[in-house]
Amino acid sequence: MNIFDFLKNTFAKNESSGWREAAKNSNLTIKIPQPKFSDIKLCVHLNTAEETRKKLENLLINNWSARADNLLEEFFQICSSDDVIPNFPKEIETIVLDGYKKKPNQESIKKKVATIYIRHELNVLKNSLELDKGRMVDVKKVKIRTCEDGRVCPACRKHSKKTYNLEKAPKLPLCWECRCYYELVIR
Ligand SMILES: [Zn+2]
């Protein structure tokens, strides 16, 4: 079976999430294309030298399915060995500080800010993979889904359940803590 038939099958059975894992775990011999992420530029907000940005980007690309907090240590290691203090977006710090009742220590702020940032950048990769998956099976439209709870921000809510042409859909993530995802519209 090839990857296209496999994807069509998993879609038909409504198992479209986690398809890479499903493909790996299946007994079928199918070749899973490696994600390329060639048109994506990560970690641009940090204002580091290009060389450091590339190293951080590679860390995230090589671990695109990892949890953000599991990449923290390596992320900061790259920064310190390049003698760089990453400039995380101020908005993230505001989000983090708003979440505390009393002022926490600098170290825990720094970790939380970095985790939100890394998670955001991993989401760029995951959402781009989802669009690639749609292209592979010739899907033309995607719906943007939010988590539909009280934490969905107004910017995200605006797009909730709206359908877009796959190539013209707003790029997810839409905000720093975005949990929105694309749902491929198959019929
Ligand atoms: Zn969102």
Coordinates of N, CA, C and O and ligand atoms in Angstrom, one line a residue:
M1 N 0.9 -1.2 0.0 CA 0.0 0.0 0.0 C 0.9 1.2 0.0 O 1.9 1.3 0.7
N2 N 0.5 2.2 -0.8 CA 1.3 3.5 -0.7 C 0.7 4.5 0.3 O -0.4 4.3 0.8
I3 N 1.4 5.5 0.5 CA 1.0 6.5 1.5 C -0.4 7.1 1.2 O -1.2 7.4 2.0
F4 N -0.7 7.3 -0.1 CA -1.9 8.0 -0.5 C -3.1 7.1 -0.2 O -4.1 7.6 0.4
D5 N -3.0 5.8 -0.5 CA -4.1 4.9 -0.2 C -4.3 4.8 1.3 O -5.4 4.7 1.8
F6 N -3.1 4.8 2.0 CA -3.2 4.7 3.5 C -4.0 5.9 4.0 O -4.8 5.7 4.9
L7 N -3.6 7.1 3.6 CA -4.3 8.3 4.1 C -5.7 8.3 3.7 O -6.6 8.6 4.6
K8 N -6.1 7.9 2.5 CA -7.5 7.8 2.2 C -8.2 6.9 3.1 O -9.4 7.2 3.5
N9 N -7.6 5.8 3.4 CA -8.2 4.8 4.3 C -8.4 5.4 5.7 O -9.5 5.2 6.3
T10 N -7.4 6.0 6.2 CA -7.5 6.5 7.6 C -8.5 7.7 7.6 O -9.3 7.8 8.6
F11 N -8.6 8.5 6.6 CA -9.6 9.5 6.5 C -11.0 8.9 6.5 O -11.9 9.3 7.2
A12 N -11.2 7.9 5.7 CA -12.5 7.2 5.6 C -12.9 6.7 6.9 O -14.1 6.7 7.3
K13 N -12.0 6.3 7.7 CA -12.3 5.7 9.1 C -12.3 6.8 10.1 O -12.4 6.5 11.3
N14 N -12.2 8.1 9.7 CA -12.2 9.2 10.6 C -11.0 9.1 11.6 O -11.2 9.5 12.8
E15 N -9.9 8.7 11.1 CA -8.7 8.6 12.1 C -7.6 9.5 11.6 O -6.5 9.1 11.6
S16 N -8.0 10.7 11.1 CA -7.0 11.5 10.5 C -6.0 12.1 11.4 O -4.9 12.4 11.0
S17 N -6.3 12.2 12.7 CA -5.3 12.7 13.6 C -4.3 11.7 13.9 O -4.6 10.5 14.0
G18 N -3.0 12.1 14.1 CA -2.0 11.1 14.4 C -1.7 10.1 13.3 O -1.3 9.0 13.6
W19 N -1.9 10.6 12.1 CA -1.7 9.6 11.0 C -0.3 9.1 10.8 O -0.1 8.0 10.4
R20 N 0.7 9.9 11.2 CA 2.1 9.4 11.0 C 2.3 8.3 12.0 O 2.9 7.3 11.7
E21 N 1.8 8.4 13.2 CA 2.0 7.4 14.2 C 1.2 6.2 13.8 O 1.7 5.0 13.8
A22 N 0.0 6.4 13.3 CA -0.8 5.3 12.8 C -0.1 4.5 11.7 O -0.1 3.3 11.6
A23 N 0.5 5.3 10.8 CA 1.2 4.7 9.7 C 2.4 3.8 10.2 O 2.7 2.7 9.7
K24 N 3.1 4.4 11.1 CA 4.3 3.7 11.7 C 3.9 2.4 12.4 O 4.5 1.4 12.3
N25 N 2.7 2.5 13.1 CA 2.3 1.3 13.9 C 1.5 0.3 13.0 O 1.3 -0.8 13.5
S26 N 1.1 0.7 11.8 CA 0.4 -0.3 11.0 C 1.3 -1.4 10.5 O 2.5 -1.3 10.5
N27 N 0.7 -2.5 10.2 CA 1.5 -3.6 9.7 C 1.8 -3.5 8.2 O 2.4 -4.3 7.6
L28 N 1.2 -2.4 7.6 CA 1.4 -2.2 6.2 C 2.8 -1.7 5.9 O 3.4 -1.0 6.7
T29 N 3.3 -2.1 4.8 CA 4.6 -1.5 4.4 C 4.4 -0.3 3.6 O 4.0 -0.3 2.4
I30 N 4.4 0.9 4.2 CA 4.2 2.1 3.5 C 5.4 3.0 3.8 O 5.9 3.0 4.9
K31 N 5.7 3.8 2.8 CA 6.8 4.8 2.9 C 6.2 6.1 3.4 O 5.4 6.7 2.7
I32 N 6.6 6.6 4.5 CA 6.1 7.9 5.0 C 7.1 8.9 4.6 O 8.3 8.9 5.0
P33 N 6.7 9.9 3.8 CA 7.7 11.0 3.4 C 8.1 11.8 4.6 O 7.3 12.0 5.5
Q34 N 9.4 12.1 4.7 CA 9.9 13.0 5.8 C 9.3 14.4 5.5 O 9.4 14.9 4.4
P35 N 8.9 15.0 6.6 CA 8.4 16.4 6.4 C 9.6 17.3 6.0 O 10.7 17.1 6.4
K36 N 9.4 18.2 5.1 CA 10.5 19.1 4.6 C 10.5 20.4 5.3 O 11.6 21.0 5.6
F37 N 9.4 21.0 5.5 CA 9.3 22.4 6.2 C 10.2 23.4 5.5 O 10.8 24.2 6.1
S38 N 10.3 23.3 4.1 CA 11.3 24.1 3.5 C 10.9 25.6 3.4 O 11.8 26.4 3.4
D39 N 9.6 25.9 3.4 CA 9.3 27.3 3.3 C 9.0 28.0 4.7 O 8.4 29.0 4.8
I40 N 9.5 27.3 5.7 CA 9.2 27.8 7.1 C 10.4 28.4 7.7 O 11.5 27.8 7.6
K41 N 10.3 29.5 8.4 CA 11.4 30.2 9.1 C 11.0 30.3 10.5 O 10.0 31.0 10.8
L42 N 11.7 29.6 11.4 CA 11.3 29.7 12.8 C 12.2 30.6 13.6 O 13.3 30.9 13.2
C43 N 11.7 30.9 14.8 CA 12.5 31.6 15.8 C 13.0 33.0 15.3 O 14.0 33.5 15.8
V44 N 12.2 33.6 14.4 CA 12.6 34.9 13.9 C 12.4 36.0 15.0 O 13.1 37.1 14.9
H45 N 11.5 35.8 15.9 CA 11.2 36.9 16.9 C 12.3 37.1 17.9 O 12.3 38.1 18.6
L46 N 13.2 36.2 18.0 CA 14.2 36.2 19.1 C 15.3 37.2 18.8 O 16.1 37.4 19.7
N47 N 15.4 37.7 17.6 CA 16.5 38.6 17.2 C 17.9 38.1 17.5 O 18.8 38.9 17.9
T48 N 18.1 36.9 17.2 CA 19.5 36.3 17.4 C 20.2 36.4 16.0 O 19.6 36.7 15.0
A49 N 21.5 36.1 16.1 CA 22.2 36.1 14.8 C 21.6 34.9 14.0 O 21.1 34.0 14.6
E50 N 21.7 35.0 12.7 CA 21.1 34.0 11.8 C 21.7 32.6 12.1 O 20.9 31.6 12.1
E51 N 22.9 32.5 12.4 CA 23.6 31.2 12.8 C 22.9 30.6 14.0 O 22.6 29.4 13.9
T52 N 22.6 31.3 15.0 CA 21.9 30.8 16.2 C 20.5 30.4 15.8 O 20.0 29.4 16.2
R53 N 19.8 31.3 15.1 CA 18.4 31.1 14.7 C 18.3 29.7 14.0 O 17.4 28.9 14.3
K54 N 19.3 29.5 13.1 CA 19.3 28.2 12.3 C 19.4 27.0 13.3 O 18.7 26.0 13.1
K55 N 20.3 27.1 14.2 CA 20.5 26.0 15.2 C 19.2 25.7 16.0 O 18.8 24.6 16.2
L56 N 18.5 26.8 16.4 CA 17.3 26.7 17.2 C 16.2 26.1 16.3 O 15.4 25.2 16.7
E57 N 16.2 26.6 15.0 CA 15.2 26.1 14.1 C 15.4 24.6 13.8 O 14.4 23.8 13.8
N58 N 16.6 24.2 13.7 CA 16.9 22.7 13.4 C 16.5 21.9 14.6 O 16.0 20.8 14.5
L59 N 16.7 22.4 15.8 CA 16.3 21.7 17.0 C 14.8 21.4 17.0 O 14.4 20.3 17.2
L60 N 14.0 22.4 16.6 CA 12.6 22.3 16.6 C 12.1 21.4 15.4 O 11.3 20.5 15.6
I61 N 12.8 21.6 14.3 CA 12.4 20.7 13.1 C 12.7 19.2 13.4 O 11.9 18.4 13.1
N62 N 13.8 19.0 14.0 CA 14.2 17.6 14.3 C 13.3 17.0 15.4 O 13.3 15.8 15.6
N63 N 12.7 17.9 16.2 CA 11.8 17.4 17.3 C 10.4 17.9 17.2 O 9.8 18.2 18.2
W64 N 9.9 18.0 16.0 CA 8.6 18.7 15.8 C 7.5 18.0 16.5 O 6.5 18.7 16.8
S65 N 7.6 16.8 16.9 CA 6.5 16.1 17.6 C 6.7 16.1 19.1 O 5.9 15.5 19.8
A66 N 7.8 16.7 19.5 CA 8.1 16.6 21.0 C 7.3 17.6 21.8 O 6.6 18.5 21.2
R67 N 7.3 17.5 23.1 CA 6.6 18.5 23.9 C 7.6 19.7 24.1 O 8.8 19.5 24.3
A68 N 7.0 20.9 24.1 CA 7.8 22.1 24.3 C 8.7 22.0 25.5 O 9.9 22.3 25.4
D69 N 8.2 21.6 26.6 CA 9.0 21.7 27.8 C 10.2 20.7 27.8 O 11.2 20.8 28.5
N70 N 10.1 19.6 27.0 CA 11.2 18.7 26.8 C 12.3 19.3 26.0 O 13.4 18.7 25.9
L71 N 12.1 20.4 25.3 CA 13.1 20.9 24.5 C 13.8 22.2 25.1 O 14.8 22.7 24.6
L72 N 13.2 22.6 26.3 CA 13.7 23.8 26.9 C 15.2 23.8 27.2 O 16.0 24.7 26.9
E73 N 15.7 22.6 27.8 CA 17.1 22.6 28.2 C 18.0 22.8 27.0 O 19.0 23.6 27.0
E74 N 17.7 22.0 25.9 CA 18.6 22.1 24.7 C 18.5 23.5 24.1 O 19.5 24.0 23.6
F75 N 17.3 24.0 24.1 CA 17.1 25.3 23.5 C 18.0 26.4 24.2 O 18.7 27.1 23.6
F76 N 18.0 26.4 25.6 CA 18.8 27.3 26.3 C 20.3 27.0 26.2 O 21.2 27.9 26.3
Q77 N 20.6 25.7 26.0 CA 22.0 25.3 25.8 C 22.6 25.9 24.6 O 23.7 26.4 24.5
I78 N 21.8 25.9 23.5 CA 22.2 26.4 22.2 C 22.5 27.9 22.4 O 23.5 28.5 22.0
C79 N 21.6 28.6 23.1 CA 21.7 30.1 23.3 C 22.9 30.4 24.1 O 23.7 31.3 23.7
S80 N 23.1 29.6 25.2 CA 24.3 30.0 26.0 C 25.6 29.6 25.4 O 26.6 30.4 25.5
S81 N 25.6 28.6 24.6 CA 26.9 28.2 23.9 C 27.2 29.2 22.8 O 28.4 29.4 22.4
D82 N 26.2 29.9 22.3 CA 26.4 30.9 21.3 C 26.5 32.3 21.9 O 26.5 33.3 21.2
D83 N 26.4 32.3 23.3 CA 26.5 33.6 24.0 C 25.3 34.5 23.6 O 25.5 35.7 23.4
V84 N 24.1 34.0 23.5 CA 23.0 34.8 23.1 C 21.9 34.8 24.2 O 21.7 33.7 24.8
I85 N 21.3 35.9 24.4 CA 20.2 36.0 25.3 C 19.0 36.2 24.4 O 18.8 37.2 23.7
P86 N 18.1 35.1 24.3 CA 17.0 35.2 23.3 C 16.0 36.3 23.8 O 15.7 36.4 25.0
N87 N 15.5 37.1 22.8 CA 14.6 38.2 23.1 C 13.2 37.7 22.9 O 12.6 37.9 21.8
F88 N 12.6 37.0 23.9 CA 11.2 36.5 23.7 C 10.2 37.7 23.6 O 10.4 38.7 24.2
P89 N 9.2 37.5 22.8 CA 8.2 38.6 22.6 C 7.6 39.0 23.9 O 7.2 38.2 24.8
K90 N 7.5 40.3 24.1 CA 7.0 40.9 25.3 C 5.5 40.4 25.6 O 5.2 40.3 26.8
E91 N 4.7 40.2 24.6 CA 3.4 39.8 24.8 C 3.3 38.5 25.6 O 2.4 38.3 26.4
I92 N 4.3 37.6 25.3 CA 4.2 36.3 26.0 C 4.5 36.6 27.5 O 3.9 35.9 28.3
E93 N 5.5 37.5 27.8 CA 5.7 37.7 29.2 C 4.5 38.3 29.9 O 4.2 37.9 31.0
T94 N 3.8 39.1 29.2 CA 2.5 39.7 29.8 C 1.5 38.5 30.1 O 0.9 38.5 31.1
I95 N 1.4 37.6 29.1 CA 0.5 36.5 29.3 C 0.9 35.7 30.6 O 0.1 35.4 31.4
V96 N 2.2 35.5 30.7 CA 2.7 34.6 31.8 C 2.5 35.4 33.1 O 2.0 34.8 34.1
L97 N 2.8 36.7 33.2 CA 2.7 37.4 34.4 C 1.2 37.5 34.8 O 0.9 37.5 36.0
D98 N 0.3 37.6 33.9 CA -1.1 37.7 34.2 C -1.6 36.4 34.8 O -2.6 36.4 35.5
G99 N -0.9 35.3 34.6 CA -1.3 34.0 35.1 C -0.9 33.8 36.6 O -1.4 32.8 37.2
Y100 N -0.1 34.7 37.2 CA 0.3 34.5 38.6 C -0.4 35.5 39.5 O -0.7 36.6 39.1
K101 N -0.7 35.0 40.7 CA -1.4 35.9 41.7 C -0.3 36.8 42.3 O -0.5 38.0 42.5
K102 N 0.9 36.2 42.7 CA 2.0 37.0 43.2 C 3.2 36.8 42.3 O 3.3 35.8 41.7
K103 N 4.0 37.8 42.3 CA 5.1 37.8 41.4 C 6.1 36.6 41.6 O 6.6 36.4 42.7
P104 N 6.3 35.8 40.6 CA 7.2 34.6 40.7 C 8.6 35.0 40.5 O 8.9 36.2 40.1
N105 N 9.5 34.1 40.6 CA 10.9 34.4 40.4 C 11.3 34.5 38.9 O 10.5 33.9 38.1
Q106 N 12.3 35.2 38.6 CA 12.7 35.4 37.2 C 12.9 34.1 36.4 O 12.5 34.0 35.3
E107 N 13.5 33.1 37.1 CA 13.8 31.8 36.5 C 12.5 31.1 36.0 O 12.4 30.6 34.9
S108 N 11.5 31.2 36.8 CA 10.3 30.4 36.4 C 9.5 31.2 35.4 O 8.8 30.7 34.5
I109 N 9.6 32.6 35.4 CA 9.0 33.4 34.3 C 9.7 33.0 33.0 O 9.1 32.7 32.0
K110 N 11.0 33.0 33.0 CA 11.8 32.7 31.8 C 11.4 31.4 31.2 O 11.2 31.2 30.0
K111 N 11.3 30.4 32.1 CA 11.0 29.0 31.6 C 9.6 29.0 31.0 O 9.4 28.4 29.9
K112 N 8.6 29.6 31.6 CA 7.3 29.6 31.1 C 7.2 30.3 29.8 O 6.5 29.9 28.8
V113 N 7.8 31.5 29.7 CA 7.8 32.3 28.4 C 8.4 31.4 27.3 O 7.9 31.3 26.2
A114 N 9.6 30.8 27.6 CA 10.2 30.0 26.6 C 9.4 28.8 26.1 O 9.3 28.5 25.0
T115 N 8.7 28.2 27.1 CA 7.8 27.1 26.8 C 6.7 27.5 25.8 O 6.4 26.8 24.9
I116 N 6.1 28.6 26.1 CA 5.0 29.1 25.3 C 5.5 29.4 23.9 O 4.9 29.0 22.9
Y117 N 6.7 30.0 23.8 CA 7.3 30.4 22.5 C 7.6 29.1 21.7 O 7.2 29.0 20.6
I118 N 8.3 28.2 22.4 CA 8.6 26.9 21.7 C 7.4 26.2 21.2 O 7.3 25.7 20.1
R119 N 6.4 26.1 22.0 CA 5.1 25.4 21.7 C 4.5 26.1 20.5 O 4.0 25.4 19.5
H120 N 4.6 27.4 20.4 CA 4.0 28.2 19.3 C 4.8 27.8 18.0 O 4.2 27.5 17.0
E121 N 6.1 27.8 18.1 CA 6.9 27.5 16.9 C 6.7 26.0 16.5 O 6.6 25.7 15.3
L122 N 6.5 25.1 17.4 CA 6.2 23.7 17.1 C 4.8 23.6 16.4 O 4.6 22.8 15.5
N123 N 3.9 24.5 16.8 CA 2.6 24.5 16.2 C 2.6 25.0 14.8 O 1.9 24.6 13.9
V124 N 3.6 25.9 14.5 CA 3.8 26.3 13.1 C 4.1 25.1 12.2 O 3.5 24.9 11.2
L125 N 5.0 24.2 12.8 CA 5.4 23.0 12.0 C 4.2 22.1 11.9 O 3.9 21.5 10.8
K126 N 3.5 21.8 13.0 CA 2.5 20.8 13.0 C 1.3 21.2 12.0 O 0.8 20.4 11.3
N127 N 1.0 22.5 12.1 CA -0.1 23.0 11.2 C 0.3 22.9 9.7 O -0.5 22.7 8.9
S128 N 1.6 23.2 9.5 CA 2.0 23.2 8.1 C 2.0 21.7 7.6 O 1.7 21.5 6.4
L129 N 2.3 20.8 8.5 CA 2.3 19.4 8.1 C 0.9 18.9 7.8 O 0.6 18.1 6.9
E130 N -0.1 19.5 8.5 CA -1.5 19.1 8.3 C -1.9 19.6 6.9 O -2.6 18.9 6.2
L131 N -1.5 20.8 6.5 CA -1.8 21.3 5.2 C -1.1 20.4 4.1 O -1.7 20.1 3.1
D132 N 0.1 20.0 4.4 CA 0.8 19.1 3.5 C 0.0 17.8 3.3 O -0.1 17.3 2.2
K133 N -0.5 17.3 4.4 CA -1.2 16.1 4.3 C -2.4 16.3 3.4 O -2.8 15.4 2.6
G134 N -3.1 17.4 3.6 CA -4.3 17.7 2.7 C -3.9 17.7 1.3 O -4.6 17.2 0.4
R135 N -2.7 18.4 1.0 CA -2.3 18.5 -0.4 C -2.0 17.1 -1.0 O -2.3 16.8 -2.1
M136 N -1.4 16.2 -0.1 CA -1.1 14.8 -0.6 C -2.3 14.1 -1.1 O -2.2 13.2 -1.9
V137 N -3.4 14.3 -0.4 CA -4.6 13.5 -0.8 C -5.6 14.4 -1.5 O -6.8 14.1 -1.7
D138 N -5.1 15.6 -2.0 CA -5.8 16.4 -2.9 C -7.1 17.0 -2.3 O -8.1 17.2 -2.9
V139 N -6.9 17.4 -1.0 CA -8.0 18.1 -0.3 C -7.9 19.6 -0.7 O -6.8 20.1 -0.7
K140 N -9.1 20.2 -1.0 CA -9.0 21.6 -1.4 C -9.4 22.6 -0.3 O -9.1 23.7 -0.4
K141 N -10.1 22.1 0.7 CA -10.7 23.0 1.7 C -10.3 22.5 3.1 O -10.3 21.3 3.4
V142 N -10.1 23.5 4.0 CA -9.9 23.2 5.4 C -10.8 24.0 6.3 O -11.2 25.1 5.9
K143 N -11.2 23.5 7.4 CA -12.0 24.2 8.4 C -11.1 24.5 9.6 O -10.2 23.6 9.9
I144 N -11.2 25.7 10.1 CA -10.4 26.0 11.3 C -11.2 25.7 12.5 O -12.4 26.1 12.7
R145 N -10.7 24.8 13.4 CA -11.4 24.4 14.6 C -10.6 25.0 15.8 O -9.4 25.0 15.9
T146 N -11.4 25.5 16.8 CA -10.8 26.0 18.0 C -11.1 24.9 19.1 O -11.8 24.0 18.8
C147 N -10.6 25.1 20.3 CA -10.9 24.2 21.4 C -12.3 24.4 22.0 O -12.7 23.6 22.8
E148 N -12.9 25.5 21.6 CA -14.3 25.8 22.0 C -14.5 25.8 23.5 O -15.5 25.4 24.0
D149 N -13.5 26.4 24.2 CA -13.7 26.6 25.6 C -13.4 28.1 26.0 O -13.2 28.9 25.1
G150 N -13.5 28.4 27.2 CA -13.4 29.8 27.7 C -12.0 30.4 27.4 O -11.9 31.6 27.5
R151 N -11.0 29.6 27.1 CA -9.7 30.2 26.9 C -9.4 30.6 25.4 O -8.3 31.1 25.1
V152 N -10.4 30.3 24.5 CA -10.1 30.7 23.1 C -10.2 32.2 23.0 O -11.1 32.8 23.4
C153 N -9.1 32.8 22.4 CA -9.1 34.3 22.3 C -10.0 34.8 21.2 O -10.3 34.0 20.3
P154 N -10.3 36.1 21.2 CA -11.2 36.6 20.2 C -10.7 36.4 18.8 O -11.4 36.2 17.8
A155 N -9.4 36.6 18.6 CA -8.7 36.5 17.3 C -9.0 35.1 16.7 O -9.2 34.9 15.5
C156 N -8.9 34.1 17.6 CA -9.1 32.7 17.1 C -10.6 32.4 16.9 O -11.0 31.8 16.0
R157 N -11.4 32.9 17.9 CA -12.8 32.6 17.8 C -13.5 33.1 16.5 O -14.4 32.4 15.9
K158 N -12.9 34.2 16.0 CA -13.4 34.8 14.7 C -13.3 33.7 13.6 O -14.1 33.8 12.6
H159 N -12.4 32.8 13.6 CA -12.2 31.9 12.5 C -12.8 30.5 12.8 O -12.8 29.6 12.0
S160 N -13.4 30.4 14.0 CA -13.9 29.1 14.4 C -14.9 28.5 13.5 O -15.9 29.2 13.1
K161 N -14.7 27.3 13.0 CA -15.6 26.5 12.2 C -15.8 27.1 10.8 O -16.7 26.7 10.0
K162 N -14.9 28.1 10.4 CA -15.0 28.7 9.1 C -14.2 27.8 8.1 O -13.2 27.3 8.5
T163 N -14.7 27.7 6.9 CA -14.0 26.9 5.9 C -13.3 27.8 4.9 O -13.8 28.8 4.5
Y164 N -12.1 27.4 4.6 CA -11.2 28.1 3.7 C -10.6 27.2 2.6 O -10.5 26.0 2.8
N165 N -10.3 27.9 1.5 CA -9.5 27.2 0.5 C -8.2 26.9 1.1 O -7.6 27.7 1.8
L166 N -7.7 25.7 1.0 CA -6.5 25.2 1.7 C -5.3 26.2 1.5 O -4.6 26.4 2.4
E167 N -5.1 26.7 0.3 CA -4.0 27.5 0.0 C -4.1 28.9 0.5 O -3.2 29.7 0.7
K168 N -5.4 29.3 0.8 CA -5.6 30.7 1.3 C -6.0 30.8 2.8 O -6.4 31.8 3.3
A169 N -6.0 29.6 3.4 CA -6.5 29.6 4.8 C -5.5 30.4 5.7 O -4.3 30.4 5.4
P170 N -6.1 31.1 6.7 CA -5.2 31.9 7.6 C -4.2 30.9 8.2 O -4.5 29.7 8.5
K171 N -2.9 31.4 8.4 CA -1.9 30.5 8.9 C -2.0 30.3 10.4 O -2.1 31.3 11.2
L172 N -2.1 29.1 10.8 CA -2.1 28.7 12.2 C -0.7 28.5 12.7 O 0.1 28.1 11.9
P173 N -0.4 28.9 13.9 CA -1.2 29.4 15.0 C -1.6 30.9 14.8 O -0.8 31.6 14.2
L174 N -2.7 31.3 15.4 CA -3.2 32.6 15.2 C -2.8 33.6 16.3 O -2.9 34.8 16.2
C175 N -2.4 33.0 17.5 CA -2.0 33.8 18.6 C -0.9 33.0 19.4 O -0.7 31.8 19.0
W176 N -0.3 33.6 20.4 CA 0.8 32.9 21.0 C 0.4 31.6 21.7 O 1.2 30.7 21.8
E177 N -0.8 31.6 22.2 CA -1.2 30.3 22.9 C -2.3 29.6 22.1 O -3.1 28.9 22.7
C178 N -2.2 29.8 20.8 CA -3.2 29.2 19.9 C -3.2 27.7 20.0 O -2.2 27.0 20.0
R179 N -4.5 27.1 20.2 CA -4.6 25.7 20.2 C -5.5 25.2 19.0 O -6.0 24.1 19.0
C180 N -5.7 26.2 18.1 CA -6.6 25.8 16.9 C -5.9 24.8 16.0 O -4.7 24.7 16.0
Y181 N -6.7 24.2 15.2 CA -6.1 23.2 14.2 C -6.9 23.2 13.0 O -8.1 23.6 13.0
Y182 N -6.4 22.7 11.9 CA -7.1 22.5 10.7 C -7.8 21.2 10.6 O -7.2 20.2 11.0
E183 N -9.0 21.2 10.1 CA -9.7 20.0 9.9 C -9.8 19.9 8.3 O -10.4 20.9 7.7
L184 N -9.3 18.9 7.8 CA -9.4 18.8 6.3 C -10.9 18.4 5.9 O -11.5 17.6 6.5
V185 N -11.4 19.2 4.9 CA -12.7 18.9 4.5 C -12.7 18.0 3.3 O -12.2 18.3 2.3
I186 N -13.2 16.8 3.6 CA -13.0 15.8 2.5 C -14.2 15.6 1.6 O -14.1 15.1 0.5
R187 N -15.3 16.1 2.0 CA -16.4 16.1 1.0 C -17.4 17.2 1.4 O -17.3 17.8 2.4
Ligands
ZN1 ZN -6.2 29.7 17.9

